[in-house]
Amino acid sequence: MLKPMSDATFAEVLRIRQRYIEGKDARLQRAQGEVEVSGFPGSLSVLNGKLTLRSESWNHQPAWHRQSGSKEEVFLYRDSADSKWVLGLELGDGHSRMAHVYTSLESPAEGLVWEVDCGDRWLPYLPATVRTAIPATFQGDDAPAHTAPKSKRSRAKSDEKGKRSAKDPSKESVVREADMPNCVCT
């Protein structure tokens, strides 16, 4: 049963919202200058690459973009409900997206891409990640590999099989590379 909100409670909600909005500049200053999206094969590979921090926040949170050039414009931003980071080809409220990036951290630069849009359903695609971009001065043959950290269990599985594989392809609970042509932006 819904109860009416008192004037004092409503005023407190407005104060909390105002503090959140006022904090957008501080969040923007703490944000990473560049993030790198990797691991998307096939038709979703357009999402891969370095994204640069925008000078303006979006939905009161930092947002990153890759400007037009040789590839399509891509955006990484917080949805309007403040529940997840999203990857898409345009800024919006988060409903028109290609992938979700879930993380409990303030920055999506430590997030795993948990779901991709496969037309009629959202499925996990665990090889894709978002990380802080490696500065160009550290890239090269001697540079450390820039990959997502693996648990002991997944390292053991990778060593056994030679590569990371889906949990159980027969249950269609995880997107496989073969499914990628069916995955599209909604």
Coordinates of C-alpha atoms in Angstrom, one line a residue:
M1 CA 0.0 0.0 0.0
L2 CA 1.4 3.4 -1.0
K3 CA 1.5 6.1 1.7
P4 CA 1.6 9.8 0.9
M5 CA 4.9 11.5 1.4
S6 CA 5.1 14.2 4.0
D7 CA 6.4 17.7 3.1
A8 CA 9.5 17.1 5.2
T9 CA 10.2 13.7 3.5
F10 CA 9.7 15.2 0.1
A11 CA 12.0 18.1 0.9
E12 CA 14.7 15.6 2.0
V13 CA 14.3 13.7 -1.3
L14 CA 14.8 17.0 -3.2
R15 CA 18.0 17.8 -1.1
I16 CA 19.5 14.4 -1.8
R17 CA 18.8 14.7 -5.5
Q18 CA 20.3 18.2 -5.5
R19 CA 23.5 17.0 -3.8
Y20 CA 23.7 14.2 -6.4
I21 CA 23.4 16.6 -9.2
E22 CA 25.9 19.0 -7.7
G23 CA 28.4 16.1 -7.4
K24 CA 28.6 15.6 -11.1
D25 CA 31.6 17.9 -11.5
A26 CA 33.5 16.0 -8.9
R27 CA 32.7 12.7 -10.5
L28 CA 33.8 14.0 -13.9
Q29 CA 37.1 15.1 -12.4
R30 CA 37.8 11.7 -10.8
A31 CA 36.9 9.8 -14.1
Q32 CA 39.6 8.1 -16.2
G33 CA 40.6 10.1 -19.3
E34 CA 40.4 7.1 -21.6
V35 CA 38.9 3.7 -21.3
E36 CA 39.3 0.8 -23.7
V37 CA 36.6 -1.6 -24.7
S38 CA 37.8 -5.0 -26.0
G39 CA 36.6 -8.5 -26.7
F40 CA 33.6 -8.0 -29.0
P41 CA 33.8 -10.1 -32.2
G42 CA 31.7 -10.0 -35.3
S43 CA 29.1 -7.4 -35.8
L44 CA 29.6 -6.0 -32.3
S45 CA 33.3 -5.3 -32.9
V46 CA 32.4 -1.7 -33.7
L47 CA 32.3 -1.3 -29.9
N48 CA 36.0 -2.2 -29.5
G49 CA 38.5 0.6 -29.1
K50 CA 39.5 3.5 -27.0
L51 CA 36.9 6.0 -25.7
T52 CA 37.8 9.5 -24.5
L53 CA 36.1 11.2 -21.6
R54 CA 33.6 13.9 -22.7
S55 CA 34.0 17.3 -21.2
E56 CA 30.3 17.3 -20.2
S57 CA 28.6 14.8 -18.0
W58 CA 25.6 12.8 -19.2
N59 CA 22.8 11.8 -16.8
H60 CA 24.9 13.5 -14.1
Q61 CA 27.7 11.0 -14.6
P62 CA 30.9 10.9 -16.6
A63 CA 30.5 9.7 -20.2
W64 CA 33.1 8.5 -22.8
H65 CA 32.9 8.6 -26.6
R66 CA 34.8 7.7 -29.7
Q67 CA 34.2 10.4 -32.3
S68 CA 33.4 9.7 -35.9
G69 CA 36.3 8.8 -38.0
S70 CA 37.2 5.4 -39.4
K71 CA 34.7 3.7 -37.0
E72 CA 31.2 4.5 -35.9
E73 CA 30.6 6.8 -33.0
V74 CA 30.4 4.8 -29.7
F75 CA 29.3 6.0 -26.2
L76 CA 29.8 4.6 -22.7
Y77 CA 27.5 6.3 -20.2
R78 CA 25.4 5.7 -17.1
D79 CA 21.7 5.1 -17.7
S80 CA 19.1 7.5 -16.5
A81 CA 18.0 5.2 -13.7
D82 CA 21.6 5.2 -12.4
S83 CA 21.6 1.3 -12.4
K84 CA 24.2 0.4 -15.0
W85 CA 26.7 1.6 -17.5
V86 CA 25.7 1.1 -21.1
L87 CA 27.6 0.9 -24.5
G88 CA 25.7 2.2 -27.5
L89 CA 25.9 4.2 -30.7
E90 CA 24.1 7.2 -29.3
L91 CA 23.6 9.0 -26.0
G92 CA 20.2 8.5 -24.3
D93 CA 18.5 7.2 -21.3
G94 CA 20.0 3.7 -21.7
H95 CA 17.2 2.0 -23.4
S96 CA 18.8 2.1 -26.9
R97 CA 22.0 0.2 -26.2
M98 CA 24.1 -2.7 -27.4
A99 CA 25.6 -3.9 -24.2
H100 CA 25.4 -3.5 -20.4
V101 CA 28.5 -3.0 -18.3
Y102 CA 27.9 -3.9 -14.7
T103 CA 30.1 -2.8 -11.8
S104 CA 29.6 -1.8 -8.2
L105 CA 32.5 0.7 -8.7
E106 CA 32.0 4.4 -9.5
S107 CA 34.1 3.9 -12.7
P108 CA 33.1 1.5 -15.5
A109 CA 36.8 1.2 -16.3
E110 CA 36.8 -1.9 -14.0
G111 CA 33.7 -3.5 -15.5
L112 CA 32.8 -6.6 -17.3
V113 CA 30.3 -6.6 -20.1
W114 CA 27.7 -8.8 -18.7
E115 CA 25.0 -8.7 -21.4
V116 CA 24.7 -8.0 -25.1
D117 CA 21.6 -7.5 -27.1
C118 CA 20.8 -10.5 -29.3
G119 CA 17.6 -9.3 -30.8
D120 CA 14.9 -11.2 -28.8
R121 CA 17.0 -11.6 -25.6
W122 CA 19.9 -10.3 -23.6
L123 CA 22.7 -12.8 -23.0
P124 CA 26.0 -12.7 -21.1
Y125 CA 29.1 -12.3 -23.2
L126 CA 32.0 -12.6 -20.6
P127 CA 35.1 -12.1 -22.8
A128 CA 34.3 -8.4 -23.4
T129 CA 35.7 -5.9 -20.9
V130 CA 36.1 -2.2 -20.2
R131 CA 39.4 -1.1 -18.7
T132 CA 41.5 2.0 -18.2
A133 CA 43.3 2.6 -21.4
I134 CA 47.0 1.9 -21.5
P135 CA 49.0 5.0 -22.3
A136 CA 50.8 4.8 -25.7
T137 CA 54.2 5.0 -23.9
F138 CA 53.6 1.6 -22.3
Q139 CA 52.5 -0.3 -25.4
G140 CA 54.8 -2.5 -27.3
D141 CA 56.5 -5.8 -27.0
D142 CA 57.7 -5.3 -23.5
A143 CA 54.4 -3.9 -22.3
P144 CA 52.4 -6.0 -19.8
A145 CA 49.3 -7.7 -21.3
H146 CA 46.2 -5.6 -20.7
T147 CA 43.6 -8.2 -20.0
A148 CA 40.9 -8.7 -17.4
P149 CA 42.1 -10.4 -14.2
K150 CA 41.2 -14.1 -14.1
S151 CA 40.3 -16.2 -11.1
K152 CA 42.4 -19.2 -10.3
R153 CA 39.6 -21.5 -11.5
S154 CA 39.3 -19.8 -14.9
R155 CA 43.1 -19.7 -15.3
A156 CA 43.2 -23.4 -14.8
K157 CA 40.4 -24.0 -17.3
S158 CA 42.2 -21.8 -19.8
D159 CA 45.4 -23.7 -19.3
E160 CA 43.6 -27.0 -19.8
K161 CA 41.7 -26.1 -22.9
G162 CA 44.1 -23.5 -24.4
K163 CA 41.4 -20.9 -24.6
R164 CA 38.3 -19.6 -22.7
S165 CA 35.1 -21.3 -23.6
A166 CA 31.4 -20.8 -22.9
K167 CA 29.9 -22.5 -19.8
D168 CA 27.4 -24.7 -21.5
P169 CA 26.7 -23.8 -25.2
S170 CA 23.8 -26.3 -25.3
K171 CA 21.8 -24.3 -22.9
E172 CA 22.3 -21.0 -24.8
S173 CA 23.0 -19.2 -21.5
V174 CA 26.1 -17.5 -22.9
V175 CA 26.7 -15.8 -26.2
R176 CA 29.1 -17.6 -28.5
E177 CA 31.0 -16.0 -31.3
A178 CA 28.7 -17.9 -33.7
D179 CA 25.8 -16.0 -32.2
M180 CA 27.3 -12.6 -32.8
P181 CA 25.8 -12.0 -36.3
N182 CA 22.4 -12.2 -34.6
C183 CA 23.3 -9.6 -32.0
V184 CA 22.1 -6.1 -32.9
C185 CA 21.5 -2.7 -31.4
T186 CA 17.9 -2.2 -30.3

